[in-house]
Coordinates of C-alpha atoms and ligand atoms in Angstrom, one line a residue:
M18 CA 126.0 115.5 110.2
S19 CA 127.0 114.6 113.5
A20 CA 126.9 117.4 116.3
R21 CA 129.9 117.6 118.5
C22 CA 129.4 117.1 122.2
I23 CA 129.4 120.0 124.9
D24 CA 131.3 118.3 127.4
G25 CA 129.7 119.2 130.5
K26 CA 131.4 117.1 132.9
Q27 CA 134.9 117.9 131.4
L28 CA 134.0 121.4 131.4
A29 CA 132.6 121.3 135.3
K30 CA 135.8 119.2 136.6
D31 CA 138.1 121.8 135.2
I32 CA 136.0 124.6 136.6
R33 CA 135.5 122.9 140.1
E34 CA 139.4 122.2 139.8
G35 CA 140.3 125.8 139.1
V36 CA 137.9 126.7 142.1
G37 CA 139.5 124.6 144.4
A38 CA 143.1 126.2 143.7
D39 CA 141.5 130.0 144.0
V40 CA 140.0 128.7 147.2
K41 CA 143.5 127.5 148.5
A42 CA 144.8 131.2 147.6
F43 CA 141.9 132.9 149.4
V44 CA 142.6 130.8 152.8
A45 CA 146.3 132.0 152.7
G46 CA 145.4 135.4 151.8
T47 CA 142.5 135.8 154.0
G48 CA 142.2 133.4 156.8
V49 CA 138.8 132.7 156.0
R50 CA 137.5 129.1 154.3
P51 CA 134.1 129.9 152.4
G52 CA 131.2 128.6 153.2
L53 CA 128.4 127.0 151.9
A54 CA 125.2 125.8 154.4
V55 CA 122.9 123.5 152.6
V56 CA 119.5 123.2 153.7
L57 CA 117.2 120.1 153.0
V58 CA 114.0 119.7 154.3
G59 CA 112.5 116.3 153.7
D60 CA 113.3 112.8 152.6
D61 CA 112.8 113.5 148.9
P62 CA 115.4 110.9 147.0
A63 CA 116.5 113.1 143.8
S64 CA 117.1 115.8 146.3
A65 CA 119.4 114.0 148.7
V66 CA 121.4 112.7 145.5
Y67 CA 121.6 116.6 144.5
V68 CA 122.4 117.7 147.7
R69 CA 125.0 114.8 147.9
N70 CA 126.8 115.5 145.1
K71 CA 126.9 119.2 145.8
K72 CA 128.7 118.5 149.5
K73 CA 131.0 116.5 147.8
A74 CA 131.8 118.7 145.0
C75 CA 132.5 122.0 147.9
D76 CA 134.3 119.1 150.2
A77 CA 136.7 118.4 147.5
A78 CA 137.0 122.1 146.4
G79 CA 138.2 123.0 150.0
L80 CA 134.8 124.9 150.7
F81 CA 133.2 124.2 154.1
V82 CA 129.8 122.7 154.5
V83 CA 127.6 123.6 156.9
D84 CA 124.7 121.1 156.7
H85 CA 121.4 121.4 157.6
P86 CA 118.8 118.5 157.1
L87 CA 115.5 119.1 158.6
P88 CA 112.4 116.6 158.8
A89 CA 109.7 117.1 156.4
A90 CA 107.3 118.3 159.1
T91 CA 109.4 121.2 159.9
P92 CA 106.8 124.4 160.3
Q93 CA 107.8 127.1 157.6
A94 CA 108.6 129.1 160.8
A95 CA 111.2 126.9 162.1
L96 CA 112.7 127.2 158.6
L97 CA 112.8 130.6 158.5
D98 CA 114.9 130.6 162.0
V99 CA 117.3 128.5 160.4
I100 CA 117.5 130.7 157.6
Q101 CA 117.5 133.7 159.8
R102 CA 120.3 132.2 161.6
L103 CA 122.0 131.2 158.7
N104 CA 122.0 134.8 157.1
A105 CA 123.7 136.1 160.3
D106 CA 126.5 133.2 160.8
D107 CA 129.8 135.1 159.5
A108 CA 131.4 131.6 158.4
V109 CA 128.4 130.9 156.1
H110 CA 129.0 133.0 152.7
G111 CA 126.3 130.9 150.8
I112 CA 123.4 129.6 151.7
L113 CA 121.4 126.8 149.6
V114 CA 118.0 125.8 150.2
Q115 CA 117.1 122.6 148.2
L116 CA 113.9 122.6 146.0
P117 CA 111.3 121.6 145.7
L118 CA 110.2 122.5 149.8
P119 CA 107.6 120.2 151.0
A120 CA 103.7 121.5 149.7
H121 CA 103.1 123.3 153.6
I122 CA 106.1 125.9 153.0
D123 CA 105.8 128.9 150.4
S124 CA 108.9 128.4 148.7
Q125 CA 108.9 131.9 147.5
V126 CA 108.7 133.2 151.3
I127 CA 111.6 131.4 152.4
L128 CA 113.8 132.3 149.2
H129 CA 112.9 135.9 149.8
A130 CA 114.1 135.6 153.3
V131 CA 117.9 134.2 152.6
S132 CA 120.0 137.6 152.5
P133 CA 121.0 138.9 149.1
D134 CA 124.8 138.6 150.1
K135 CA 124.5 134.5 150.8
D136 CA 121.6 133.7 147.7
V137 CA 124.3 131.9 146.1
D138 CA 121.3 130.3 143.6
G139 CA 120.2 134.0 142.5
F140 CA 116.7 133.2 143.7
H141 CA 116.5 136.2 145.6
P142 CA 114.2 139.1 144.3
F143 CA 117.4 141.7 144.4
N144 CA 119.8 139.1 142.4
V145 CA 116.9 138.7 139.7
G146 CA 116.6 142.7 139.4
R147 CA 120.2 142.6 139.1
L148 CA 120.4 140.2 136.3
V149 CA 117.4 142.2 134.4
E150 CA 119.7 145.4 135.1
G151 CA 122.9 143.4 133.9
A152 CA 124.4 144.7 137.1
A153 CA 126.7 142.3 139.4
G154 CA 125.0 140.0 141.6
F155 CA 124.4 136.3 141.7
V156 CA 123.4 134.7 138.7
P157 CA 121.3 131.4 139.0
C158 CA 123.7 127.8 138.5
T159 CA 122.5 126.5 136.0
P160 CA 121.8 129.0 133.4
K161 CA 125.2 130.4 134.4
G162 CA 126.3 126.9 133.4
V163 CA 124.7 127.2 130.0
I164 CA 126.1 130.2 129.2
R165 CA 129.8 128.7 130.2
M166 CA 128.9 125.7 128.3
I167 CA 128.2 127.9 124.8
E168 CA 131.1 130.0 125.5
S169 CA 133.4 127.0 125.7
T170 CA 132.3 125.6 121.9
G171 CA 134.2 128.7 120.4
E172 CA 131.0 130.0 118.9
T173 CA 129.7 133.8 119.6
I174 CA 126.7 134.2 120.8
Q175 CA 126.4 138.2 119.5
G176 CA 123.8 138.7 116.9
K177 CA 122.6 135.0 117.3
Q178 CA 119.1 133.6 117.1
A179 CA 118.7 132.1 120.6
V180 CA 115.5 130.1 121.5
V181 CA 114.8 129.2 125.4
V182 CA 111.9 126.4 125.5
G183 CA 110.4 126.9 129.2
R184 CA 110.3 130.1 131.4
S185 CA 110.3 129.2 134.9
N186 CA 112.2 131.5 137.3
I187 CA 115.2 128.8 138.1
V188 CA 116.3 128.2 134.4
G189 CA 114.4 130.0 131.7
K190 CA 113.7 133.4 132.2
P191 CA 117.5 133.5 133.6
A192 CA 118.7 132.0 130.8
A193 CA 116.9 134.3 128.2
M194 CA 118.2 137.4 130.1
L195 CA 122.0 136.0 130.5
L196 CA 122.0 135.1 126.0
L197 CA 120.1 138.8 125.9
H198 CA 123.3 140.1 127.7
H199 CA 125.7 138.4 125.6
H200 CA 123.5 140.2 122.3
A201 CA 121.7 137.3 121.3
T202 CA 118.6 138.1 119.9
V203 CA 116.1 136.0 122.3
T204 CA 112.6 134.3 121.9
L205 CA 111.2 132.8 125.2
C206 CA 108.8 129.9 124.8
H207 CA 106.5 127.9 127.2
S208 CA 103.4 125.9 126.9
R209 CA 101.5 128.3 124.9
T210 CA 103.8 129.3 122.0
R211 CA 101.9 129.1 118.6
D212 CA 103.7 126.3 116.1
L213 CA 106.8 125.8 119.0
P214 CA 108.7 123.3 116.2
A215 CA 108.7 126.1 113.6
V216 CA 110.4 128.6 116.4
C217 CA 112.9 126.5 117.3
R218 CA 114.0 125.9 113.7
G219 CA 114.9 129.2 113.6
A220 CA 117.3 129.0 116.5
D221 CA 121.2 129.0 116.2
I222 CA 121.1 128.3 120.2
L223 CA 118.1 126.5 121.4
V224 CA 118.0 125.8 125.0
A225 CA 115.5 123.4 126.0
A226 CA 114.1 123.5 130.0
I227 CA 110.7 121.9 129.7
G228 CA 111.0 118.6 132.0
K229 CA 109.6 116.6 129.2
P230 CA 111.4 113.6 128.1
Q231 CA 112.6 113.8 124.4
F232 CA 110.7 116.7 123.7
I233 CA 112.7 118.4 121.2
T234 CA 112.5 116.3 118.1
G235 CA 115.2 116.4 115.2
D236 CA 112.6 118.0 112.8
M237 CA 112.6 121.3 115.6
V238 CA 116.2 121.7 115.0
K239 CA 118.0 123.9 112.6
D240 CA 121.4 122.1 110.7
G241 CA 124.0 123.3 112.6
A242 CA 122.5 124.9 115.7
I243 CA 123.8 124.8 119.2
V244 CA 121.4 122.8 121.4
L245 CA 121.8 122.7 125.5
D246 CA 119.9 120.3 127.1
V247 CA 118.6 121.2 130.6
G248 CA 116.1 118.6 131.1
I249 CA 116.6 115.8 133.5
N250 CA 113.8 113.2 133.0
R251 CA 113.9 109.6 134.5
L252 CA 112.0 107.1 132.1
D253 CA 110.1 104.1 133.3
D254 CA 113.2 101.9 132.2
G255 CA 115.5 104.0 134.7
R256 CA 117.3 105.7 131.9
L257 CA 118.1 109.1 132.3
V258 CA 117.2 111.1 129.4
G259 CA 116.9 115.1 128.7
D260 CA 114.1 117.1 127.2
V261 CA 116.2 116.8 123.8
H262 CA 116.0 113.8 121.6
F263 CA 119.8 113.4 121.5
E264 CA 120.1 110.6 118.8
Q265 CA 117.5 112.2 116.4
V266 CA 119.3 116.2 117.2
R267 CA 122.8 115.1 117.1
E268 CA 122.1 114.0 113.1
R269 CA 121.1 118.2 112.9
A270 CA 122.5 120.1 115.3
G271 CA 126.6 121.4 115.3
W272 CA 126.9 121.0 118.8
I273 CA 124.9 119.4 121.5
S274 CA 125.5 118.7 125.5
P275 CA 124.3 115.6 126.5
V276 CA 122.1 114.0 129.4
P277 CA 123.7 112.8 131.9
G278 CA 127.0 114.6 131.9
G279 CA 125.8 118.1 130.5
V280 CA 124.2 120.9 132.3
G281 CA 123.9 118.8 135.3
P282 CA 127.4 118.7 136.4
M283 CA 127.6 122.5 135.4
T284 CA 125.2 123.7 137.5
I285 CA 127.4 122.5 140.6
A286 CA 130.3 123.5 139.2
M287 CA 128.9 127.2 139.3
L288 CA 127.5 126.5 142.8
L289 CA 131.2 126.8 144.1
V290 CA 131.8 130.1 142.0
N291 CA 129.0 131.7 143.4
T292 CA 130.1 130.4 146.9
L293 CA 133.8 131.7 146.7
E294 CA 132.2 135.1 144.8
G295 CA 130.6 134.8 148.1
A296 CA 133.2 134.8 150.6
R297 CA 135.2 137.5 148.4
R298 CA 132.4 139.7 148.3
A299 CA 132.1 139.0 152.2
V300 CA 136.3 140.2 153.0
A301 CA 136.1 142.9 150.6
Ligands
LIG405 P1 109.3 124.1 135.2 O1 108.3 122.7 135.3 O2 109.4 125.2 136.1 O3 109.3 124.6 133.8 C1 108.7 124.5 132.5 C2 108.8 125.1 131.3 O4 108.7 124.3 130.3 C3 107.5 125.9 131.8 O5 107.9 127.4 131.4 C4 106.4 124.9 131.0 O6 105.6 126.3 130.3 C5 107.4 124.6 129.4 N1 106.8 123.8 129.0 C6 106.0 122.9 129.6 N2 105.5 122.0 128.3 C7 105.7 122.7 127.4 C8 105.4 122.5 126.1 N3 104.6 121.2 125.6 N4 105.6 123.6 125.2 C9 106.7 124.5 125.3 N5 106.7 124.6 126.6 C10 106.4 123.9 127.7 O7 110.6 123.2 135.1 P2 111.9 123.7 135.3 O8 112.4 124.7 134.7 O9 112.4 123.9 136.8 O10 113.0 122.4 134.5 C11 112.9 122.4 133.4 C12 113.8 120.7 133.4 O11 115.4 121.0 133.5 C13 113.2 119.9 134.4 O12 113.5 118.7 133.9 C14 114.2 119.8 135.1 O13 114.7 119.2 136.0 C15 115.7 120.0 134.6 N6 116.7 120.8 135.4 C16 118.0 120.8 135.4 C17 118.8 121.4 136.1 C18 120.5 120.7 136.1 O14 120.7 121.2 136.8 N7 120.6 120.1 134.8 C19 118.5 122.3 137.0 C20 117.2 123.0 137.3 C21 116.3 122.1 136.2 P3 104.5 127.4 131.1 O15 104.9 128.1 131.8 O16 103.5 128.0 129.9 O17 103.5 125.9 132.0

């Protein structure tokens, strides 16, 4: 069996175009252009690429981008000042602080300083709590995109065994919570999970967010499973691969998302969705 591909690139394009049309209507109706502030500290090349792609997508969808590149040596207090100014700026409906931040800055302090009303990444404890409650709030972009990708297959989530490998605050935990809200029975795995291959083989839906190239191999996947690969890893030969061994797993799975062209573009599309949502809330 060869799995069908979940084409995140195409799905993200459709969503971005939808947001573009909604932004046009929103601007026409309110006179307000949704605005995203992008804060990038330092010159990490991967972060620079992510930020560039995010800004490009915002521009194309008609969102207004306020760019805040800051030197790597920016003191934490100065960064907090920037965040406070953006919190108070009515033209800004979403604030994105690109991670990772330089080592001398406490990321938690910074993420907690972002107004929960502009927290389009969904990392503020207020929005984390809303997510756990199942109440309306900003949902982190990557796991939100993962759910949209599963939904795009036409398969139901309800009642399925879902296994999420990786328990980070930005991907694994919120992905598990969203799957739970969609009535999956969820197992959240990590580096100390016993017999991970056996746990993964029980999954109807398998989400890999580990950060280890091609870690999920064919023998870890149930026949017909839906496999979402969040990982982005650069191999020594320059190739970009996910956390899933694509060639092996596609022979077992029913659906599989590729890397590149899977979850990555969906993360950006969800950022646009969340920024428009921020603007809608601001004028409501
Ligand atoms: P983190 O490093 O924060 O978390 C990795 C998780 O994987 C941890 O919970 C860790 O367990 C777990 N893990 C590590 N080794 C093993 C193992 N041998 N067995 C089981 N679990 C293990 O990573 P992120 O969540 O930030 O990112 C995960 C991947 O997703 C990365 O490749 C990242 O680049 C990518 N990513 C992609 C995005 C996209 O838009 N597509 C967005 C964000 C991330 P423990 O907690 O026990 O240490």
